[in-house]
Coordinates of C-alpha atoms and ligand atoms in Angstrom, one line a residue:
M1 CA 20.6 5.2 -0.3
T2 CA 20.2 6.9 3.8
I3 CA 16.7 8.5 4.5
D4 CA 17.3 12.4 5.1
H5 CA 14.5 11.8 8.9
A6 CA 15.2 15.4 9.5
A7 CA 14.9 16.8 6.1
R8 CA 11.4 15.5 6.5
R9 CA 10.2 17.4 9.6
A10 CA 11.4 20.5 8.2
R11 CA 8.8 20.0 5.3
L12 CA 6.2 19.2 8.1
A13 CA 6.8 21.9 10.1
A14 CA 6.6 24.1 7.1
A15 CA 2.9 23.1 6.7
L16 CA 2.1 23.9 10.5
P17 CA 1.6 27.8 10.3
A18 CA -0.8 27.5 7.1
H19 CA -3.1 25.1 10.0
E20 CA -2.9 27.9 12.9
V21 CA -1.0 25.3 14.7
P22 CA 2.4 25.6 16.4
A23 CA 2.9 22.1 17.0
L24 CA 1.8 18.4 15.4
L25 CA 1.6 15.8 17.6
V26 CA 2.2 12.6 15.3
T27 CA 0.7 9.6 17.1
S28 CA -0.4 7.5 13.4
P29 CA 3.2 4.8 14.1
V30 CA 3.2 4.3 10.8
N31 CA 4.5 8.6 10.8
V32 CA 6.5 8.2 13.3
R33 CA 8.5 6.0 11.2
Y34 CA 8.1 8.0 8.4
L35 CA 9.7 11.7 10.3
T36 CA 12.4 9.7 12.7
G37 CA 13.3 5.9 12.1
L38 CA 12.0 4.8 14.9
V39 CA 9.2 1.4 14.6
S40 CA 7.2 0.2 17.0
S41 CA 3.7 -0.3 18.0
N42 CA 3.8 2.9 20.6
A43 CA 5.7 6.3 20.7
A44 CA 4.7 10.2 19.3
V45 CA 7.3 12.6 18.0
L46 CA 6.2 16.5 18.8
V47 CA 7.2 18.6 15.6
R48 CA 7.8 21.8 16.1
A49 CA 7.1 25.1 13.6
D50 CA 10.4 26.0 14.0
G51 CA 11.3 22.6 12.9
S52 CA 12.8 21.0 16.5
A53 CA 11.4 17.7 17.8
L54 CA 10.8 15.5 20.3
L55 CA 10.2 12.1 20.4
A56 CA 8.6 9.6 22.7
T57 CA 8.3 6.3 24.0
D58 CA 8.0 3.6 26.2
N59 CA 10.8 1.6 27.6
R60 CA 10.5 -0.9 25.3
Y61 CA 11.8 0.7 22.8
I62 CA 13.7 3.7 24.4
D63 CA 16.9 2.1 23.8
K64 CA 16.3 2.3 20.1
T65 CA 16.1 5.8 20.6
R66 CA 19.5 7.1 20.6
A67 CA 20.1 6.2 17.3
L68 CA 18.6 9.0 16.3
D69 CA 19.0 12.3 14.8
V70 CA 16.0 13.3 17.7
P71 CA 15.7 14.4 20.8
A72 CA 13.6 11.0 23.0
V73 CA 12.1 11.3 26.6
E74 CA 11.3 7.9 28.2
A75 CA 7.2 8.6 29.0
P76 CA 4.8 5.1 29.1
D77 CA 1.4 7.5 28.0
V78 CA 3.4 8.9 24.9
A79 CA 0.4 11.2 23.5
G80 CA -0.1 12.4 27.5
R81 CA 3.5 13.6 27.7
L82 CA 3.7 15.4 24.3
A83 CA 0.2 17.4 24.9
A84 CA 0.2 20.6 25.1
P85 CA -2.2 23.5 24.9
G86 CA -3.2 24.4 21.4
V87 CA -0.7 21.9 19.1
G88 CA -2.1 19.6 16.4
I89 CA -3.6 16.3 16.6
E90 CA -3.6 13.1 13.6
A91 CA -7.7 12.8 13.9
A92 CA -7.4 9.7 11.6
A93 CA -4.6 7.9 14.4
M94 CA -6.8 8.3 17.4
T95 CA -9.3 7.9 19.4
V96 CA -11.9 9.6 20.4
A97 CA -11.0 7.7 24.4
T98 CA -7.6 9.8 24.2
F99 CA -8.6 12.5 22.9
R100 CA -10.9 12.9 26.1
R101 CA -7.9 12.2 28.5
L102 CA -5.2 14.3 27.4
E103 CA -8.0 17.7 27.5
A104 CA -8.7 16.6 30.3
G105 CA -5.0 16.1 31.8
L106 CA -4.9 19.9 29.7
E107 CA -7.5 21.3 31.8
E108 CA -6.4 20.1 35.2
S109 CA -3.0 22.0 34.0
G110 CA -4.8 25.1 33.6
G111 CA -7.1 25.0 29.9
G112 CA -6.5 24.6 26.9
R113 CA -7.9 22.2 23.2
L114 CA -5.8 20.0 21.3
V115 CA -6.9 21.0 16.9
P116 CA -8.3 17.6 15.6
L117 CA -6.7 17.7 12.0
G118 CA -6.6 15.6 8.4
P119 CA -3.4 13.7 7.3
L120 CA -0.9 15.7 7.0
V121 CA 1.6 13.3 6.5
E122 CA 0.0 11.1 5.0
E123 CA 0.0 13.3 2.4
L124 CA 4.5 14.3 2.7
R125 CA 4.3 11.4 2.8
A126 CA 1.9 10.5 -1.0
V127 CA 5.4 11.6 -2.9
K128 CA 8.6 9.3 -2.2
D129 CA 11.7 9.8 -1.8
E130 CA 14.5 7.8 -4.5
A131 CA 15.9 6.2 -1.4
E132 CA 11.8 4.5 -1.1
L133 CA 11.1 4.1 -4.3
E134 CA 14.4 2.4 -4.0
L135 CA 13.5 -0.4 -1.4
I136 CA 9.4 -0.4 -2.8
R137 CA 11.8 -1.9 -6.0
T138 CA 13.4 -3.6 -4.1
A139 CA 9.7 -5.2 -2.5
C140 CA 8.6 -5.9 -5.5
A141 CA 11.8 -7.6 -7.7
L142 CA 10.9 -9.5 -4.8
T143 CA 7.7 -10.6 -5.8
D144 CA 8.8 -10.9 -9.5
Q145 CA 11.1 -13.5 -8.1
A146 CA 8.8 -15.5 -5.0
F147 CA 6.2 -15.8 -8.4
A148 CA 9.1 -17.0 -11.2
D149 CA 10.4 -19.2 -8.6
V150 CA 6.8 -20.6 -7.2
L151 CA 5.0 -21.0 -10.8
P152 CA 6.6 -24.7 -11.6
L153 CA 5.2 -25.4 -8.4
I154 CA 0.9 -24.6 -9.9
A155 CA -0.7 -27.7 -10.8
P156 CA -3.5 -28.7 -10.0
G157 CA -4.4 -30.7 -6.4
L158 CA -3.1 -28.2 -5.1
T159 CA -4.7 -25.8 -2.0
E160 CA -5.2 -21.8 -2.3
R161 CA -3.9 -22.1 0.6
A162 CA -0.4 -24.2 -0.5
L163 CA 0.1 -21.8 -3.2
A164 CA 0.2 -19.4 -0.8
R165 CA 2.1 -20.6 1.3
L166 CA 4.4 -21.0 -1.1
L167 CA 4.8 -17.7 -2.5
D168 CA 4.4 -16.5 1.1
N169 CA 8.0 -18.6 2.3
R170 CA 9.6 -17.2 -1.2
M171 CA 8.6 -14.1 -0.5
T172 CA 10.6 -14.6 3.9
E173 CA 13.5 -16.8 2.3
L174 CA 14.7 -14.2 -0.8
G175 CA 15.1 -11.2 1.7
A176 CA 10.8 -9.5 1.7
D177 CA 10.3 -9.1 6.3
K178 CA 7.4 -11.3 5.9
P179 CA 4.4 -10.3 2.8
A180 CA 2.8 -7.4 2.7
F181 CA -0.4 -8.3 3.2
D182 CA -2.3 -11.7 3.1
T183 CA -1.7 -12.8 0.4
I184 CA -4.9 -13.5 -1.8
V185 CA -5.4 -17.3 -4.3
A186 CA -8.6 -17.3 -5.6
A187 CA -8.3 -20.4 -8.1
G188 CA -12.1 -21.0 -10.6
E189 CA -16.0 -19.1 -9.9
N190 CA -13.7 -18.6 -6.7
G191 CA -12.4 -16.2 -8.8
A192 CA -15.1 -13.9 -8.6
I193 CA -15.0 -12.4 -5.0
P194 CA -11.8 -9.9 -5.2
H195 CA -10.9 -10.2 -2.4
H196 CA -11.1 -13.6 -2.2
A197 CA -9.1 -15.3 1.8
P198 CA -7.5 -18.6 0.5
T199 CA -9.2 -22.7 1.0
D200 CA -8.3 -25.9 0.3
R201 CA -10.2 -26.0 -2.1
E202 CA -7.4 -27.9 -5.2
L203 CA -6.7 -26.1 -8.4
R204 CA -8.1 -27.1 -11.5
A205 CA -7.7 -28.3 -15.1
G206 CA -10.2 -25.1 -16.8
D207 CA -9.4 -23.0 -14.0
L208 CA -8.8 -19.0 -13.4
V209 CA -6.4 -18.8 -10.9
T210 CA -6.0 -15.5 -9.5
M211 CA -3.0 -14.4 -7.4
D212 CA -2.5 -10.9 -5.4
F213 CA 0.3 -10.8 -3.4
G214 CA 3.5 -8.7 -2.3
A215 CA 7.1 -8.4 0.0
R216 CA 8.1 -6.0 2.2
Y217 CA 11.0 -5.1 1.8
H218 CA 12.4 -2.8 5.1
G219 CA 9.0 -1.6 6.0
Y220 CA 7.9 -0.6 2.3
H221 CA 5.2 -2.6 0.5
A222 CA 4.8 -4.2 -3.1
D223 CA 1.6 -5.3 -4.7
M224 CA 1.2 -7.4 -7.8
T225 CA -1.5 -9.5 -9.0
R226 CA -1.7 -12.1 -12.1
T227 CA -4.4 -14.3 -13.4
V228 CA -2.7 -17.2 -15.0
C229 CA -4.3 -20.2 -16.3
L230 CA -4.9 -24.5 -15.7
G231 CA -4.8 -26.0 -19.9
A232 CA -6.2 -23.9 -22.4
P233 CA -8.3 -22.2 -22.2
A234 CA -11.9 -21.7 -23.7
A235 CA -12.5 -18.7 -25.4
W236 CA -15.0 -16.4 -22.4
Q237 CA -11.7 -16.3 -20.5
R238 CA -9.3 -15.6 -22.8
D239 CA -11.0 -12.8 -23.8
L240 CA -12.2 -11.5 -20.9
Y241 CA -8.1 -11.7 -20.2
D242 CA -7.6 -9.7 -23.1
L243 CA -9.9 -7.2 -21.7
V244 CA -8.1 -7.1 -18.7
R245 CA -5.0 -6.5 -20.6
R246 CA -6.2 -3.6 -22.7
A247 CA -7.8 -2.2 -19.6
Q248 CA -4.2 -2.8 -17.3
R249 CA -1.7 -0.7 -19.5
A250 CA -4.9 2.1 -20.2
G251 CA -4.9 2.7 -17.1
R252 CA -0.8 2.4 -17.0
H253 CA -0.2 4.8 -20.2
A254 CA -2.7 7.4 -18.8
L255 CA 0.0 7.3 -15.5
T256 CA 1.3 10.8 -15.3
P257 CA 2.2 13.6 -13.2
G258 CA -0.5 16.6 -13.0
A259 CA -3.5 13.5 -13.9
Q260 CA -6.5 13.5 -12.8
A261 CA -7.4 10.5 -9.5
K262 CA -11.0 9.8 -11.8
D263 CA -9.1 10.3 -16.0
V264 CA -6.5 7.8 -14.6
D265 CA -9.3 5.3 -13.4
A266 CA -11.9 6.0 -16.5
A267 CA -9.3 5.0 -19.2
A268 CA -9.4 1.5 -18.2
R269 CA -12.8 1.2 -17.1
G270 CA -13.9 3.0 -19.6
L271 CA -13.1 0.4 -22.6
I272 CA -14.9 -2.7 -19.2
E273 CA -17.6 -0.8 -20.1
A274 CA -18.2 -0.6 -23.7
A275 CA -17.4 -4.4 -23.2
G276 CA -20.2 -3.9 -21.4
H277 CA -18.3 -5.7 -18.0
G278 CA -18.9 -2.1 -16.5
E279 CA -21.3 -4.1 -13.0
H280 CA -18.5 -6.6 -13.3
F281 CA -15.3 -4.0 -11.7
R282 CA -16.4 -2.7 -8.8
H283 CA -13.6 -1.6 -7.5
G284 CA -11.4 1.8 -7.7
L285 CA -8.0 0.9 -10.4
G286 CA -5.2 1.6 -7.9
H287 CA -3.9 3.0 -5.3
G288 CA -1.1 4.7 -3.4
V289 CA 1.6 2.5 -1.8
G290 CA 4.9 2.8 0.8
L291 CA 5.3 2.5 4.3
E292 CA 1.6 1.1 3.9
I293 CA -0.1 -0.9 1.9
H294 CA -2.7 0.7 1.0
E295 CA -2.3 4.9 1.1
D296 CA -2.4 7.9 -0.7
P297 CA -3.0 8.8 -3.4
F298 CA -6.1 6.9 -4.9
L299 CA -7.8 6.4 -7.6
G300 CA -10.7 5.9 -8.4
P301 CA -14.7 7.0 -10.4
S302 CA -15.4 9.9 -7.3
R303 CA -11.7 10.4 -5.8
T304 CA -10.3 14.4 -6.2
G305 CA -6.8 15.3 -6.4
R306 CA -3.5 15.1 -9.6
L307 CA -1.3 13.2 -9.9
E308 CA 2.4 14.1 -8.3
D309 CA 5.4 13.4 -9.8
R310 CA 7.7 10.0 -7.9
V311 CA 3.9 8.2 -6.7
P312 CA 4.7 4.7 -6.5
I313 CA 1.1 3.8 -7.3
T314 CA -1.4 0.2 -8.1
V315 CA -3.2 -0.1 -11.6
E316 CA -5.7 -2.9 -11.4
P317 CA -8.8 -3.5 -13.2
G318 CA -10.4 -7.0 -13.0
I319 CA -13.6 -8.7 -14.3
Y320 CA -15.6 -11.0 -12.1
L321 CA -18.0 -12.9 -13.0
P322 CA -21.2 -14.0 -10.9
E323 CA -19.9 -18.2 -10.1
R324 CA -18.0 -18.4 -13.3
G325 CA -14.8 -16.8 -12.5
G326 CA -12.5 -13.4 -12.8
V327 CA -9.1 -11.4 -13.9
R328 CA -7.5 -8.8 -12.1
I329 CA -4.1 -7.5 -13.5
E330 CA -1.7 -5.4 -10.7
D331 CA 1.1 -4.4 -11.0
T332 CA 2.3 -2.0 -9.0
L333 CA 4.8 1.4 -11.0
V334 CA 6.1 4.7 -10.5
T335 CA 4.6 8.6 -11.9
R336 CA 7.5 9.8 -13.6
E337 CA 8.3 13.1 -15.6
G338 CA 9.0 10.6 -19.1
G339 CA 6.2 8.1 -18.1
P340 CA 5.1 6.0 -15.3
E341 CA 8.9 3.4 -14.2
L342 CA 6.7 0.1 -13.9
F343 CA 8.2 -2.1 -10.3
T344 CA 6.8 -5.5 -11.0
K345 CA 7.7 -7.3 -14.3
T346 CA 6.5 -11.0 -14.5
T347 CA 5.0 -11.2 -17.8
K348 CA 1.3 -10.0 -18.4
E349 CA 1.6 -12.0 -21.6
L350 CA -1.2 -15.3 -21.0
L351 CA 0.1 -17.7 -19.1
V352 CA -1.2 -21.4 -19.2
L353 CA 0.4 -24.4 -17.2
Ligands
ZN1 ZN1 -3.2 -6.0 -5.3
ZN2 ZN1 -4.0 -3.6 -5.0

């Protein structure tokens, strides 16, 4: 499946009149990639309301632009090359220093202001086309396969860091660009820290071990968390796991086009609160995934907005008991009219190793 970048630029162009700008100067590297296909660390693209566009990048990347369907110019100062009076800029992607420099440049050439705008391209990116969904589906399949391959190696004596490395290496061997983010492995009491960075702590019998990881494939991200138990689980561990699993299922089932972001969160959180663990679940239920690992939309108690069709998103409730440990279960799914499609297919039965 090929990606139609011109269609994406046309959708952006159609959104510009409502913001009363003749063009948008896009400087976020991931948004430039989305609109043109150019993967770089220094590029900008000016998308005009008539759908035409001009790309600027420096001499390291200019050769790559020849294969693209958008005209390109070489410039060391990519934003300065494209800035023009009255055009919109991505406020979240431009530093104040750059903004001031560009405005000073416009001043010298006769005046005119830039118009800081919100996340226009990010809003377009939330709904994926089928080509993007196929890449995320593949990223998730690589993630599942890496977990299946590493599972037999998980045993007492292995350190958190060594286990994280096994997952990272396996994903890369299977064809991932690289890990989608810094892999989390949290054993025993460390499982009480949602974003624990792996240490040299060894896995021990009786530990719950949480692994949060994913593959990146052609720029698109997967995100999955599983918690396993080393040796037979204690009653509290099994109870905690069952509760998180029920909450995760409720969250998945609430994931329909048209649902409010906060209602999806509440479907899972309500079960955890009713069991007396509300204070032990302190993060949002999930987030969109795509060219970034965390992108719109976000699921949480104070999040506004409704889900649309074809939005890849995670559902990841967790319960974290200070000094004892924790459980998190996370899948990547995509909203569909007939019910969500599950991308990460690893079992959610409690695996006892
Ligand atoms: Zn995750
Ligand atoms: Zn996540």
